[in-house]
XYZ file of N, CA and C in Angstrom:
687
model
N 0.876 -1.157 0.083
C -0.127 -0.021 0.033
C 0.732 1.301 0.145
N 0.837 2.028 -0.998
C 1.593 3.471 -1.032
C 1.042 4.265 0.072
N 2.160 5.184 0.135
C 1.919 6.336 1.192
C 0.751 7.197 1.029
N 0.251 7.509 -0.157
C -0.928 8.168 -0.663
C -2.083 7.603 -0.560
N -2.210 6.360 -0.366
C -3.455 5.788 -0.440
C -4.088 5.453 1.195
N -5.436 5.696 1.407
C -5.989 5.501 2.450
C -6.468 4.126 2.801
N -6.293 3.701 4.086
C -6.780 2.378 4.286
C -8.265 2.388 4.533
N -8.699 1.139 4.483
C -10.266 0.871 4.866
C -10.883 1.636 5.854
N -10.083 1.461 6.985
C -10.435 2.311 8.164
C -10.662 3.586 8.221
N -9.476 4.181 7.218
C -9.627 5.618 7.153
C -10.751 6.036 6.372
N -10.744 5.281 5.217
C -12.078 5.531 4.368
C -13.413 5.495 5.106
N -13.302 4.412 5.825
C -14.561 4.222 6.621
C -14.921 5.446 7.716
N -13.604 5.879 8.235
C -13.784 7.043 9.179
C -14.287 8.354 8.461
N -13.494 8.468 7.259
C -14.099 9.773 6.548
C -15.597 9.798 6.142
N -16.062 8.636 5.729
C -17.254 8.331 5.356
C -18.298 8.573 6.492
N -17.778 8.230 7.728
C -18.607 8.405 8.780
C -18.689 9.758 9.252
N -17.470 10.569 8.976
C -17.588 11.960 9.440
C -18.375 12.931 8.329
N -18.325 12.472 7.126
C -19.167 12.993 6.060
C -20.695 12.613 6.313
N -20.867 11.572 6.575
C -22.463 11.200 7.024
C -22.884 11.885 8.314
N -22.029 12.225 9.120
C -22.322 12.761 10.362
C -22.626 14.235 10.158
N -21.709 14.941 9.299
C -21.834 16.262 8.870
C -23.254 16.373 8.239
N -23.525 15.532 7.094
C -24.529 15.702 6.172
C -25.966 15.560 7.070
N -25.787 14.675 8.242
C -26.964 14.476 9.177
C -27.169 15.764 9.806
N -26.061 16.397 10.271
C -25.850 17.666 11.080
C -26.654 18.703 10.301
N -26.117 18.839 9.058
C -26.691 19.838 8.067
C -28.279 19.562 7.965
N -28.516 18.415 7.834
C -29.963 18.050 7.465
C -30.676 18.424 8.601
N -30.128 18.091 9.850
C -30.915 18.322 11.111
C -31.006 20.053 11.248
N -30.062 20.768 11.158
C -30.133 22.047 11.296
C -30.929 22.620 10.250
N -31.010 22.283 8.979
C -31.922 22.583 7.917
C -33.363 22.419 8.322
N -33.481 21.225 8.639
C -34.931 20.617 9.078
C -35.240 21.648 10.260
N -34.333 21.874 11.167
C -34.848 22.648 12.575
C -35.286 24.259 12.023
N -34.427 24.614 10.984
C -34.492 26.182 10.522
C -36.001 26.002 9.795
N -36.239 24.981 9.131
C -37.444 24.885 8.147
C -38.793 24.945 9.289
N -38.447 24.173 10.114
C -39.420 23.751 11.294
C -39.911 25.192 11.743
N -38.782 25.919 12.530
C -38.974 27.050 13.197
C -39.632 28.170 12.355
N -39.275 28.088 10.958
C -39.745 29.124 10.119
C -41.377 28.948 9.627
N -41.217 27.448 9.750
C -42.885 27.054 9.263
C -43.659 27.399 10.608
N -43.055 27.204 11.874
C -43.951 27.562 12.988
C -44.172 28.874 13.164
N -43.317 29.848 12.695
C -43.341 31.256 12.727
C -44.657 31.565 11.704
N -44.328 30.938 10.564
C -45.358 31.487 9.322
C -46.770 30.896 9.955
N -46.687 29.789 10.498
C -48.144 29.253 11.047
C -48.715 30.112 12.101
N -47.892 30.578 13.123
C -48.201 31.496 14.163
C -48.803 32.864 13.406
N -48.114 33.477 12.500
C -48.371 34.639 11.856
C -49.796 34.478 11.047
N -49.833 33.318 10.296
C -51.087 33.062 9.680
C -52.105 32.778 10.884
N -51.902 32.128 11.751
C -53.036 31.882 12.679
C -53.446 33.077 13.211
N -52.462 33.871 13.663
C -52.809 35.150 14.033
C -53.791 36.274 13.381
N -53.451 35.971 11.930
C -54.188 37.008 11.082
C -55.232 36.270 10.762
N -55.583 35.043 10.813
C -56.965 34.459 10.632
C -57.871 34.757 11.896
N -57.168 34.706 13.083
C -57.894 34.956 14.383
C -58.415 36.335 14.136
N -57.490 37.198 13.854
C -57.892 38.652 13.684
C -59.064 38.956 12.843
N -58.781 38.233 11.737
C -59.873 38.424 10.653
C -61.280 37.700 11.028
N -61.244 36.485 11.773
C -62.416 36.098 12.317
C -63.078 36.745 13.380
N -62.177 37.422 14.275
C -62.662 38.196 15.545
C -63.230 39.598 14.755
N -62.453 40.144 13.712
C -63.227 41.333 13.251
C -64.528 41.129 12.552
N -64.716 39.981 11.895
C -65.793 39.307 11.286
C -66.933 39.320 12.115
N -66.407 38.599 13.444
C -67.717 38.405 14.450
C -68.033 39.561 14.977
N -66.893 40.746 15.118
C -67.234 42.003 15.746
C -68.367 42.665 14.769
N -68.172 42.640 13.531
C -68.822 43.287 12.411
C -70.184 42.804 12.367
N -70.394 41.429 12.653
C -71.517 40.757 12.436
C -72.379 40.951 13.930
N -71.537 41.048 14.928
C -72.308 41.465 16.095
C -72.861 42.886 16.089
N -72.021 43.678 15.709
C -72.229 45.205 15.545
C -73.435 45.345 14.565
N -73.524 44.764 13.594
C -74.712 44.609 12.547
C -76.118 44.299 13.228
N -75.845 43.058 13.948
C -77.096 42.508 14.529
C -77.470 43.415 15.767
N -76.500 43.939 16.534
C -76.912 45.022 17.461
C -77.692 45.902 17.061
N -77.125 46.546 15.874
C -77.845 47.801 15.302
C -79.184 47.323 14.754
N -79.398 46.266 14.269
C -80.523 45.731 13.800
C -81.421 45.680 14.986
N -80.957 45.070 16.008
C -82.048 44.929 17.318
C -82.279 46.181 17.974
N -81.281 47.027 17.886
C -81.654 48.347 18.359
C -82.476 49.155 17.536
N -82.512 49.037 16.093
C -83.350 49.708 15.241
C -84.979 49.026 15.494
N -84.853 47.754 15.655
C -86.114 46.955 15.762
C -86.832 47.387 17.074
N -85.791 47.666 18.135
C -86.418 48.213 19.581
C -87.126 49.588 19.326
N -86.304 50.430 18.613
C -86.767 51.672 18.456
C -88.153 51.606 17.851
N -88.211 50.888 16.669
C -89.461 50.913 15.786
C -90.595 50.444 16.709
N -90.125 49.311 17.453
C -91.427 48.902 18.298
C -91.789 49.600 19.187
N -90.876 50.548 19.944
C -91.017 51.410 20.843
C -92.017 52.669 20.307
N -91.449 53.066 19.027
C -92.241 54.213 18.487
C -93.773 53.753 18.062
N -94.028 52.564 17.652
C -95.010 51.964 17.365
C -95.900 51.995 18.628
N -95.491 51.346 19.703
C -96.263 51.352 20.776
C -96.680 52.641 21.418
N -95.409 53.483 21.444
C -95.685 55.141 21.775
C -96.959 55.777 21.053
N -96.831 55.498 19.545
C -97.857 56.192 18.769
C -99.259 55.608 18.916
N -99.149 54.273 19.032
C -100.412 53.385 19.384
C -101.241 53.984 20.744
N -100.265 54.331 21.787
C -100.758 54.771 23.081
C -101.261 56.095 23.040
N -100.442 56.759 22.128
C -100.728 58.409 22.008
C -102.190 58.315 21.266
N -102.261 57.545 20.171
C -103.501 57.552 19.565
C -104.822 57.102 20.141
N -104.483 55.987 20.888
C -105.989 55.641 22.077
C -105.892 56.815 23.003
N -105.023 57.611 23.476
C -105.096 58.486 24.505
C -105.997 59.470 23.786
N -105.466 60.246 22.503
C -106.168 61.195 21.881
C -107.508 60.570 21.540
N -107.858 59.490 21.142
C -109.168 59.004 20.814
C -110.086 59.160 21.995
N -109.370 58.722 23.155
C -110.190 58.461 24.455
C -110.538 60.152 24.894
N -109.843 60.858 24.786
C -109.857 62.303 24.993
C -110.993 63.003 24.249
N -110.862 62.725 22.645
C -111.825 63.244 22.055
C -113.382 62.805 22.193
N -113.329 61.428 22.474
C -114.724 60.599 22.865
C -115.318 61.625 23.980
N -114.604 61.941 24.961
C -114.821 62.207 26.211
C -115.339 63.750 26.011
N -114.511 64.470 25.005
C -114.825 65.891 24.799
C -116.221 65.835 24.079
N -116.303 64.910 23.038
C -117.543 64.902 22.157
C -118.935 64.590 23.212
N -118.688 63.539 24.121
C -119.738 63.177 25.009
C -120.054 64.454 25.833
N -119.127 65.327 26.149
C -119.405 66.559 26.929
C -120.201 67.462 26.432
N -119.942 67.783 25.227
C -120.524 68.601 24.094
C -121.990 68.049 23.849
N -122.051 66.752 23.748
C -123.484 66.137 23.444
C -124.174 66.502 24.412
N -123.777 66.165 25.749
C -124.832 66.315 26.847
C -125.001 67.816 27.074
N -124.188 68.799 26.676
C -124.266 70.243 26.678
C -125.378 70.488 25.502
N -125.544 69.877 24.327
C -126.458 69.967 23.435
C -127.846 69.251 23.778
N -127.678 68.464 24.374
C -128.907 67.706 25.076
C -129.779 68.593 26.130
N -128.864 69.452 26.703
C -129.488 70.424 27.763
C -130.102 71.605 27.112
N -129.641 72.049 25.995
C -130.135 72.957 25.195
C -131.646 73.235 25.172
N -132.306 72.087 25.010
C -133.697 72.068 24.877
C -134.671 72.463 26.298
N -133.514 72.276 27.188
C -134.286 72.760 28.619
C -134.541 74.159 28.659
N -133.719 74.820 27.932
C -133.940 76.285 27.816
C -135.205 76.805 27.420
N -135.927 76.033 26.448
C -137.071 76.432 25.717
C -138.299 76.151 26.561
N -138.008 75.323 27.444
C -139.228 74.796 28.205
C -139.652 75.945 29.243
N -138.764 76.705 29.793
C -139.017 77.970 30.677
C -139.434 79.039 29.670
N -140.660 79.386 29.277
C -141.066 80.231 28.110
C -140.481 81.773 28.660
N -140.683 82.086 29.984
C -140.189 83.213 30.194
C -138.819 83.670 30.110
N -137.899 82.373 30.420
C -136.663 82.804 30.257
C -136.237 82.718 28.626
N -136.804 81.836 28.153
C -136.620 81.525 26.557
C -137.014 82.775 25.780
N -138.040 83.631 26.276
C -138.341 84.714 25.744
C -137.552 85.688 25.728
N -136.693 85.907 26.958
C -135.669 86.923 27.179
C -134.561 86.635 26.358
N -134.115 85.174 26.168
C -132.967 84.917 25.367
C -133.297 85.213 23.934
N -134.571 84.899 23.425
C -134.709 85.225 21.948
C -134.581 86.563 21.679
N -135.195 87.458 22.495
C -135.123 88.967 22.692
C -133.470 89.498 22.410
N -132.831 88.909 23.219
C -131.230 89.318 23.228
C -130.711 88.602 21.805
N -131.124 87.583 21.459
C -130.623 87.090 20.055
C -130.948 88.169 18.923
N -132.362 88.244 19.035
C -132.900 89.405 18.036
C -132.247 90.705 17.945
N -131.791 91.386 19.260
C -131.041 92.740 19.442
C -129.789 92.608 18.904
N -129.219 91.406 18.988
C -127.711 91.147 18.645
C -127.702 91.191 17.139
N -128.644 90.607 16.646
C -128.641 90.415 14.885
C -129.033 91.869 14.363
N -129.987 92.541 15.024
C -130.436 93.683 14.500
C -129.309 94.911 14.692
N -128.729 94.974 15.850
C -127.354 95.987 15.974
C -126.358 95.532 14.807
N -126.258 94.187 14.505
C -125.103 93.835 13.730
C -125.496 94.221 12.186
N -126.695 94.037 11.957
C -127.182 94.578 10.695
C -127.118 96.093 10.249
N -127.794 96.657 11.377
C -127.928 98.035 11.235
C -128.835 98.331 9.940
N -130.269 97.785 10.037
C -130.940 97.980 8.850
C -132.473 98.174 9.426
N -133.264 98.733 8.644
C -134.612 99.294 9.463
C -135.560 98.127 9.249
N -135.245 97.007 8.479
C -136.136 95.997 8.315
C -135.368 94.608 8.308
N -135.716 93.459 9.023
C -135.157 92.393 9.194
C -136.339 91.389 9.278
N -135.769 90.189 9.017
C -136.806 88.903 9.317
C -135.894 88.102 10.327
N -136.842 87.125 11.002
C -136.123 86.116 11.740
C -136.963 84.905 11.318
N -135.784 83.873 11.323
C -136.296 82.418 11.093
C -136.339 81.687 12.404
N -137.631 80.853 12.615
C -137.428 80.079 13.903
C -138.321 78.991 13.641
N -138.253 78.105 14.728
C -139.179 76.904 14.702
C -140.681 77.215 14.750
N -141.539 76.591 14.044
C -142.695 76.843 14.065
C -143.469 76.792 15.439
N -142.865 75.741 16.330
C -143.374 75.605 17.637
C -143.028 76.827 18.362
N -142.006 77.486 18.141
C -141.580 78.880 18.850
C -142.219 79.947 18.395
N -142.945 79.915 17.435
C -143.682 81.416 16.897
C -144.298 82.293 17.879
N -145.110 81.726 18.749
C -145.751 82.711 19.807
C -144.706 83.337 20.794
N -143.822 82.494 21.054
C -142.688 83.162 21.910
C -141.880 83.934 21.321
N -141.562 83.755 20.028
C -140.754 84.613 19.005
C -141.410 86.076 18.799
N -142.822 85.799 18.521
C -143.571 87.052 18.549
C -143.535 88.220 19.701
N -143.571 87.378 20.794
C -143.482 88.357 22.151
C -141.987 88.854 22.276
N -141.082 87.926 21.747
C -139.580 88.388 22.074
C -139.477 89.608 20.876
N -140.083 89.448 19.642
C -140.058 90.714 18.898
C -140.444 91.906 19.400
N -141.813 92.080 19.843
C -142.220 93.001 20.563
C -141.421 93.731 21.511
N -140.715 92.799 22.500
C -139.920 93.305 23.467
C -138.683 93.875 22.986
N -138.136 93.361 21.847
C -137.005 93.878 21.165
C -137.306 95.229 20.524
N -138.318 95.405 19.937
C -138.645 96.455 19.226
C -138.852 97.737 20.144
N -139.456 97.337 21.519
C -139.726 98.379 22.644
C -138.322 98.875 22.934
N -137.450 98.069 23.187
C -136.127 98.202 23.570
C -135.310 99.075 22.623
N -135.430 98.712 21.347
C -135.083 99.340 20.197
C -135.319 100.663 20.065
N -136.626 100.966 20.205
C -137.150 102.387 20.164
C -136.618 103.174 21.343
N -136.528 102.692 22.621
C -135.936 103.402 23.633
C -134.654 103.785 23.522
N -133.821 102.944 23.099
C -132.342 102.975 22.809
C -132.002 103.973 21.603
N -132.906 103.725 20.595
C -132.186 104.322 19.260
C -133.046 105.192 18.551
N -134.345 105.257 19.244
C -135.623 106.227 18.773
C -135.777 105.629 17.326
N -135.571 104.542 16.991
C -135.823 104.105 15.597
C -137.042 103.062 15.880
N -138.151 103.030 14.621
C -138.919 101.734 14.642
C -138.349 100.954 13.716
N -137.896 99.575 14.248
C -137.279 98.617 13.354
C -138.354 97.673 13.002
N -138.673 97.213 11.672
C -139.554 96.390 11.270
C -139.026 94.977 11.473
N -139.606 94.184 12.249
C -138.979 92.648 12.458
C -140.327 91.830 12.303
N -139.941 90.886 11.220
C -141.129 90.098 11.116
C -140.589 88.614 10.945
N -141.309 87.591 11.064
C -141.001 86.159 11.024
C -141.020 85.557 9.688
N -139.945 85.179 9.176
C -139.925 84.495 7.953
C -140.701 83.162 7.906
N -141.977 83.159 7.652
C -142.704 81.734 7.730
C -142.548 80.967 6.622
N -141.840 81.460 5.619
C -141.600 80.445 4.355
C -140.212 79.677 4.798
N -139.417 80.168 5.522
C -138.141 79.448 5.908
C -137.847 79.308 7.355
N -138.794 78.264 7.872
C -138.738 78.004 9.317
C -137.236 77.149 9.736
N -136.899 77.350 10.843
C -135.774 76.447 11.397
C -136.471 74.924 11.470
N -135.728 73.951 11.199
C -136.030 72.381 11.430
C -136.561 72.395 12.849
N -137.682 71.581 12.819
C -138.426 71.468 13.927
C -137.533 70.410 15.100
N -136.562 69.734 14.440
C -135.847 68.958 15.482
C -134.769 69.743 15.770
N -134.624 70.908 15.630
C -133.275 71.630 16.145
C -133.496 72.240 17.444
N -132.616 72.726 18.167
C -132.732 72.896 19.685
C -133.062 74.245 20.211
N -133.650 75.123 19.085
C -134.032 76.443 19.446
C -133.169 77.536 18.894
N -133.500 79.050 19.453
C -132.706 79.840 18.923
C -133.508 80.238 17.641
N -132.785 81.205 16.918
C -133.157 81.734 15.752
C -132.209 82.323 14.894
N -132.300 82.669 13.678
C -131.481 83.440 12.747
C -132.147 84.744 12.362
N -131.231 85.662 12.188
C -131.784 87.185 11.892
C -131.246 87.515 10.382
N -132.341 87.650 9.454
C -131.830 88.071 8.078
C -132.181 89.341 7.568
N -131.097 89.913 6.846
C -131.182 91.060 6.339
C -130.622 91.160 4.854
N -130.549 92.348 4.469
C -129.868 92.478 3.084
C -130.733 91.922 2.013
N -131.923 91.912 2.095
C -132.758 91.226 1.180
C -132.651 89.802 0.986
N -132.421 89.227 2.293
C -132.299 87.709 2.268
C -130.797 87.282 2.076
N -129.834 88.355 1.844
C -128.575 87.799 1.545
C -127.494 87.526 2.638
N -128.077 88.251 3.801
C -127.211 88.218 5.013
C -128.026 87.451 6.231
N -127.349 86.334 6.527
C -127.968 85.569 7.764
C -127.132 85.563 8.918
N -127.772 86.165 9.830
C -127.037 85.798 11.198
C -127.451 84.730 11.970
N -126.766 83.572 11.963
C -127.258 82.498 12.642
C -126.953 82.572 14.043
N -128.128 82.599 14.773
C -128.160 82.780 16.344
C -128.812 81.547 16.875
N -128.920 80.421 16.153
C -129.536 79.227 16.699
C -128.836 78.699 17.738
N -129.369 77.914 18.641
C -128.470 77.284 19.673
C -127.433 76.336 19.352
N -127.714 75.533 18.274
C -126.737 74.921 17.889
C -125.403 75.606 17.108
N -125.731 76.602 16.548
C -124.521 77.540 16.067
C -123.702 78.148 17.201
N -124.614 78.562 18.154
C -123.970 79.084 19.234
C -123.015 78.218 20.163
N -123.608 76.985 20.200
C -122.809 75.814 20.787
C -121.469 75.513 19.952
N -121.785 75.332 18.686
C -120.400 75.147 17.909
C -119.318 76.316 18.202
N -119.840 77.590 18.012
C -118.831 78.607 18.524
C -118.328 78.603 19.644
N -118.985 78.167 20.713
C -118.377 78.040 22.146
C -117.461 76.870 22.267
N -117.827 75.648 21.324
C -116.978 74.586 21.268
C -115.585 74.930 20.820
N -115.389 75.859 19.670
C -114.162 76.138 19.331
C -113.447 77.261 20.173
N -114.105 78.001 20.742
C -113.746 79.025 21.694
C -113.078 78.537 23.052
N -113.968 77.574 23.538
C -113.652 77.134 24.778
C -112.937 75.785 24.772
N -112.780 75.124 23.578
C -112.163 73.910 23.558
C -110.624 73.665 24.199
N -109.719 74.716 23.978
C -108.501 74.616 24.656
C -108.699 74.675 26.108
N -109.584 75.556 26.533
C -109.571 75.875 28.012
C -110.343 74.568 28.651
N -111.125 73.858 28.005
C -111.848 72.556 28.430
C -110.573 71.392 28.619
N -110.168 71.269 27.432
C -108.933 70.394 27.215
C -107.872 70.493 28.417
N -107.392 71.916 28.845
C -106.454 72.146 29.988
C -107.149 71.884 31.467
N -108.522 71.945 31.509
C -109.190 71.679 32.813
C -109.317 69.959 32.889
N -109.739 69.362 31.987
C -109.884 67.906 31.996
C -108.384 67.086 31.989
N -107.453 67.565 30.919
C -106.590 66.799 30.933
C -105.044 67.474 31.317
N -105.138 68.784 31.869
C -103.955 69.474 32.231
C -103.089 69.939 30.987
N -102.336 70.994 31.252
C -101.427 71.615 30.270
C -100.828 70.823 29.366
N -100.640 70.884 28.208
C -99.736 70.147 27.214
C -98.287 70.780 27.158
N -97.618 69.709 27.780
C -96.100 70.255 27.890
C -95.457 70.410 26.679
N -95.832 69.927 25.636
C -95.283 69.907 24.312
C -95.892 71.336 23.417
N -96.722 71.953 23.994
C -97.057 73.157 23.351
C -96.272 74.381 23.866
N -95.732 75.069 22.819
C -94.713 76.178 23.003
C -95.532 77.502 22.919
N -96.707 77.622 22.304
C -97.274 78.790 21.888
C -98.815 79.001 22.254
N -99.257 79.999 22.813
C -100.547 80.162 23.349
C -101.230 81.292 22.791
N -102.487 81.121 22.699
C -103.391 82.513 22.185
C -103.318 83.512 23.209
């Protein structure tokens, strides 16, 4: 065996060293790959977790908004329904109140003395408003006797206060409906001007004028109202 040649043991030793080196390199490389893979896995996992968390948060926020909106809509419906029922009940009470007042109007016609005075004042009011020398009154046929007396009383008072003789006659061609509650209307201007002083009309005017005060008495002041007459 020459001096440059390696013995079998030496070759085996070199092969063993080379094998060990390759194994070590492979191990280091595998470790590096594993570490890098673990890092990438952790990064990807974290990314996925953040995305999923954001998706869940977004979904929850959307559902929360939907639930809140649904609750607001329901609350609004309940509030509006309650308010409508309250307003309806209040209006029914007011209507009943004025219906009862309307029903009591006829009681004023039963006392002929008081009714005659009322009719006289209604006639005077119309005559002063028209400021004419000749007027007509329209009344229920059942009231004609009382109306005639009221006309005489009114003419006397007009004579005393104005020194004028005012012609006041009953328009028998156009009587007030027999189912009306009483009162009369005064017509002038050749039949073109009609001052409605029937009990129904006076009550309508009273309803309009007194309704705010009646509401306030029955239900209290409206806190949402900013302006008053």
